[in-house]
CSV table of C-alpha atoms in Angstrom, one decimal:
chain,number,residue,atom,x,y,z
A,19,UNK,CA,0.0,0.0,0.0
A,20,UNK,CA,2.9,2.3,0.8
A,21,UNK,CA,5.7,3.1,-1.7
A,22,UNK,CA,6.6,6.8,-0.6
A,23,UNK,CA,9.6,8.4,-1.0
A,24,UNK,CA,10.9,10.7,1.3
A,25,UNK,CA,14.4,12.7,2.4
A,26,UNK,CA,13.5,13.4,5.7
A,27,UNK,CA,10.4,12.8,7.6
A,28,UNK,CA,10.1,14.7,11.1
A,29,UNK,CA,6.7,14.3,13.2
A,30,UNK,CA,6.6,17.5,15.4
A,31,UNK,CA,3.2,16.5,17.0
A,32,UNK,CA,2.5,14.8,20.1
A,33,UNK,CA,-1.0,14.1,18.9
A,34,UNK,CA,-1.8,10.4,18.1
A,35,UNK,CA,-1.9,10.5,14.4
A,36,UNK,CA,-2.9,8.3,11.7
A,37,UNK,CA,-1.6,8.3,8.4
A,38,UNK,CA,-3.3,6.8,5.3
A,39,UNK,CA,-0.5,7.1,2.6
A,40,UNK,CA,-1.5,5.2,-1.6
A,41,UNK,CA,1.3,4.5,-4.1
A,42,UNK,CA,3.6,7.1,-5.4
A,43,UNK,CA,3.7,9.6,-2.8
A,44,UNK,CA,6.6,12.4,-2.7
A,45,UNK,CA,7.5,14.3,-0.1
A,46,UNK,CA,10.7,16.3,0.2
A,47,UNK,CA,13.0,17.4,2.9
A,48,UNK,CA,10.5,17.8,6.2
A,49,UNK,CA,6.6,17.5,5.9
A,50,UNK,CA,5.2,18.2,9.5
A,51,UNK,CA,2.3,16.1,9.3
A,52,UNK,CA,0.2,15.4,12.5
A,53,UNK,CA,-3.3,14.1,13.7
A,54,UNK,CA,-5.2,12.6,10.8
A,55,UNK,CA,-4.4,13.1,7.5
A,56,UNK,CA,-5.0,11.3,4.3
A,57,UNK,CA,-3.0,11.4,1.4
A,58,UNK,CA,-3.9,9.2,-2.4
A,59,UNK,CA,-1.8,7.9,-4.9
A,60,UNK,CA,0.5,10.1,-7.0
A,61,UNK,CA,0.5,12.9,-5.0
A,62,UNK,CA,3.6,15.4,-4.9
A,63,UNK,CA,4.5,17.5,-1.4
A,64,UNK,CA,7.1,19.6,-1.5
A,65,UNK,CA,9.5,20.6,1.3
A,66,UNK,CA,8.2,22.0,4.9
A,67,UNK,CA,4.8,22.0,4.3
A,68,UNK,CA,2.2,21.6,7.2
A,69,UNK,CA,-0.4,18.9,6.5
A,70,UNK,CA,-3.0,18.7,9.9
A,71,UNK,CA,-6.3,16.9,9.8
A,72,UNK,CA,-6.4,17.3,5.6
A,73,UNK,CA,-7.3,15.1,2.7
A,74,UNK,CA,-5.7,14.8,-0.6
A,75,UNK,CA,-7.3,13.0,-3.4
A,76,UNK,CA,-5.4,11.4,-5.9
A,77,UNK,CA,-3.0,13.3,-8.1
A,78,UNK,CA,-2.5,16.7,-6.7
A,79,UNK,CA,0.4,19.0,-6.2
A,80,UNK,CA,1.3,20.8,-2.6
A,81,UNK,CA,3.5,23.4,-3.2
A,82,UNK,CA,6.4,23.9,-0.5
A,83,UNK,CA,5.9,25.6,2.7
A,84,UNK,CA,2.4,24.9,1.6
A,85,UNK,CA,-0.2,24.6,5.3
A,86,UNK,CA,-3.4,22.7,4.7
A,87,UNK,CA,-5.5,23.4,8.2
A,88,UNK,CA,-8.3,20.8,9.6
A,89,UNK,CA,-10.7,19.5,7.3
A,90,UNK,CA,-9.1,20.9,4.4
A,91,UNK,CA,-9.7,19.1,0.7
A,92,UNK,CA,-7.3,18.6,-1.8
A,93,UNK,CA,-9.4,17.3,-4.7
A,94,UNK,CA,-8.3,15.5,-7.4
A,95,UNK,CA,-6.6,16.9,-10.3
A,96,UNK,CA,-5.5,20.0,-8.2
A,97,UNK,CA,-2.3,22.6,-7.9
A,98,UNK,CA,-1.8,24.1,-4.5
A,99,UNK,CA,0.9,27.1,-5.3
A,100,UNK,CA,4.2,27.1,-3.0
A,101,UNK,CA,3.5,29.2,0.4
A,102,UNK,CA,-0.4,29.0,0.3
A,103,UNK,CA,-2.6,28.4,3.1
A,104,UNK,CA,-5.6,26.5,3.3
A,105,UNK,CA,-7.7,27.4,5.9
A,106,UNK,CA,-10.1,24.6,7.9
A,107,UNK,CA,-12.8,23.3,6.2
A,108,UNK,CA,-11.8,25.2,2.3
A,109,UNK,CA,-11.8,22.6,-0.5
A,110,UNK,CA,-9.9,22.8,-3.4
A,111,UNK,CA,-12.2,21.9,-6.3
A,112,UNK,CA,-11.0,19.6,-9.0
A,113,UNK,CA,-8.4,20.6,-11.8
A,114,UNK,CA,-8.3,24.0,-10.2
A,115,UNK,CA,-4.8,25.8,-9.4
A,116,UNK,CA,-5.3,28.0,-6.1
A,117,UNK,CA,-2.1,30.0,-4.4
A,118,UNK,CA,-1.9,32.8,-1.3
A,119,UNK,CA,-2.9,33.3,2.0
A,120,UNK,CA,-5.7,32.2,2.0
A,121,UNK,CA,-5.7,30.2,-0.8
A,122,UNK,CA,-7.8,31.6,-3.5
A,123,UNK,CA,-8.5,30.4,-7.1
A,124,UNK,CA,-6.2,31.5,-9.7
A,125,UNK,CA,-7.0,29.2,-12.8
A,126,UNK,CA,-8.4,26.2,-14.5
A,127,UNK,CA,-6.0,23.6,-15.2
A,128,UNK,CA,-5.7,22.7,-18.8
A,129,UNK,CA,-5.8,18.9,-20.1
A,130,UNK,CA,-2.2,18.9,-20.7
A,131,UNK,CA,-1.4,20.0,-17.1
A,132,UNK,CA,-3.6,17.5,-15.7
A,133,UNK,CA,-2.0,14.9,-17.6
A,134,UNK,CA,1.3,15.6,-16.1
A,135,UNK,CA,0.7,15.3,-13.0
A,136,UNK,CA,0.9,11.6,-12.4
A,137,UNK,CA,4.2,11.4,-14.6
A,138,UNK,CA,5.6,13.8,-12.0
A,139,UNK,CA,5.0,11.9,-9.2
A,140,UNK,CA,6.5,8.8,-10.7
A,141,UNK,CA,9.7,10.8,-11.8
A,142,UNK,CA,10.3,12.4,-8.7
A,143,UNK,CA,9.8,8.7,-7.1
A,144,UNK,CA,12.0,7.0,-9.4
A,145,UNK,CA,14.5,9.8,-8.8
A,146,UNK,CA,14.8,9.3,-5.1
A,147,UNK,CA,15.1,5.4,-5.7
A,148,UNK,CA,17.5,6.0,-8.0
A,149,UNK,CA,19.7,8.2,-5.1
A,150,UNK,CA,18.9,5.7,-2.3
A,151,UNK,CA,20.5,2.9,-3.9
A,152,UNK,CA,23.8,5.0,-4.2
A,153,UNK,CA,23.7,5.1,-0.5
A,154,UNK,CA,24.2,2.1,2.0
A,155,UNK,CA,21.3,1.9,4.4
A,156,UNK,CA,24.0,2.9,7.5
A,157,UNK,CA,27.1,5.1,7.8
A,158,UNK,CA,30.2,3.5,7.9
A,159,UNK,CA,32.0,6.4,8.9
A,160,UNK,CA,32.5,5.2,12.3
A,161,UNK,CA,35.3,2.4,10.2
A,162,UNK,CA,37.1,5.3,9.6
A,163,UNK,CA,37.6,6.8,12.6
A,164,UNK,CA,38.2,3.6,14.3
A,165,UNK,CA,40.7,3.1,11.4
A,166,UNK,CA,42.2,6.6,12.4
A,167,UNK,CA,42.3,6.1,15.9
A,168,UNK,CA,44.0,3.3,16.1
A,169,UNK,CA,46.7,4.3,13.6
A,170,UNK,CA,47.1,7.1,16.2
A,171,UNK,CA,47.3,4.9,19.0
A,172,UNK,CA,44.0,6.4,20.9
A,173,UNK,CA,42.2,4.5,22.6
A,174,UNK,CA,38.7,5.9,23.4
């Protein structure tokens, strides 16, 4: 059910949460995302954005340091402009691109828009597979520095 991609991901809630993530979802660099929030399948987040309480439908953007507030709607189709803010209870109709604070509606998406979308999604996805498999899944720096240490003689 999950196959997210993500940098860093940083809970800065004490609420109990619950997280219902679909298939290609992106989010980049830190995504504060407490209580209940609900986020479908080829959905793009981008860096510290504030997701509480919110739904996305499948196939939206969130531009970065994007805030959704409680009960907001993401609908399908949809563009959310970097920096906007979505106050509780707004929804985001479908193929609509909104931006500011608060968010208001700026445009109709065109077909061609909505078609790439998905494609984003799965680029940025296979992007970030593509850079985790350059890395090992733990730091071996700590061979080194035992290496160094004990061609110093330290023992620490």
């Amino acid at each position: 059910m999950l196959n997210a991609t993500c940098y860093v991901w940083k809970f800065l809630s004490e609420d109990i949460w619950s997280l219902l993530l679909e298939e290609s979802f992106n989010y980049d660099i830190v995504c504060w995302l407490p209580a209940e929030t609900s986020i479908d399948r080829f959905v793009t987040i981008g860096a510290y954005s504030l997701l509480r309480s919110c739904t996305i439908e499948p196939e939206c953007i969130i531009g970065q340091h994007s805030i959704l507030m409680e009960g907001s709607l993401v609908e399908t189709h949809s563009i959310l402009e970097a920096g906007s803010v979505v106050p509780p209870g707004r929804r985001i109709p479908n193929g609509e691109l909104w931006a500011g604070n608060p968010a208001k509606f700026v445009r109709t998406l065109s077909h061609e828009e909505i078609l790439e979308i998905p494609k984003l999604a799965v680029a940025i996805n296979d992007l970030s597979r593509t850079h985790f498999s350059e890395f090992l899944p733990y730091s071996t720096v700590y061979l080194e520095v035992e290496k160094m240490k004990s061609s110093l003689g330290i023992s620490i």
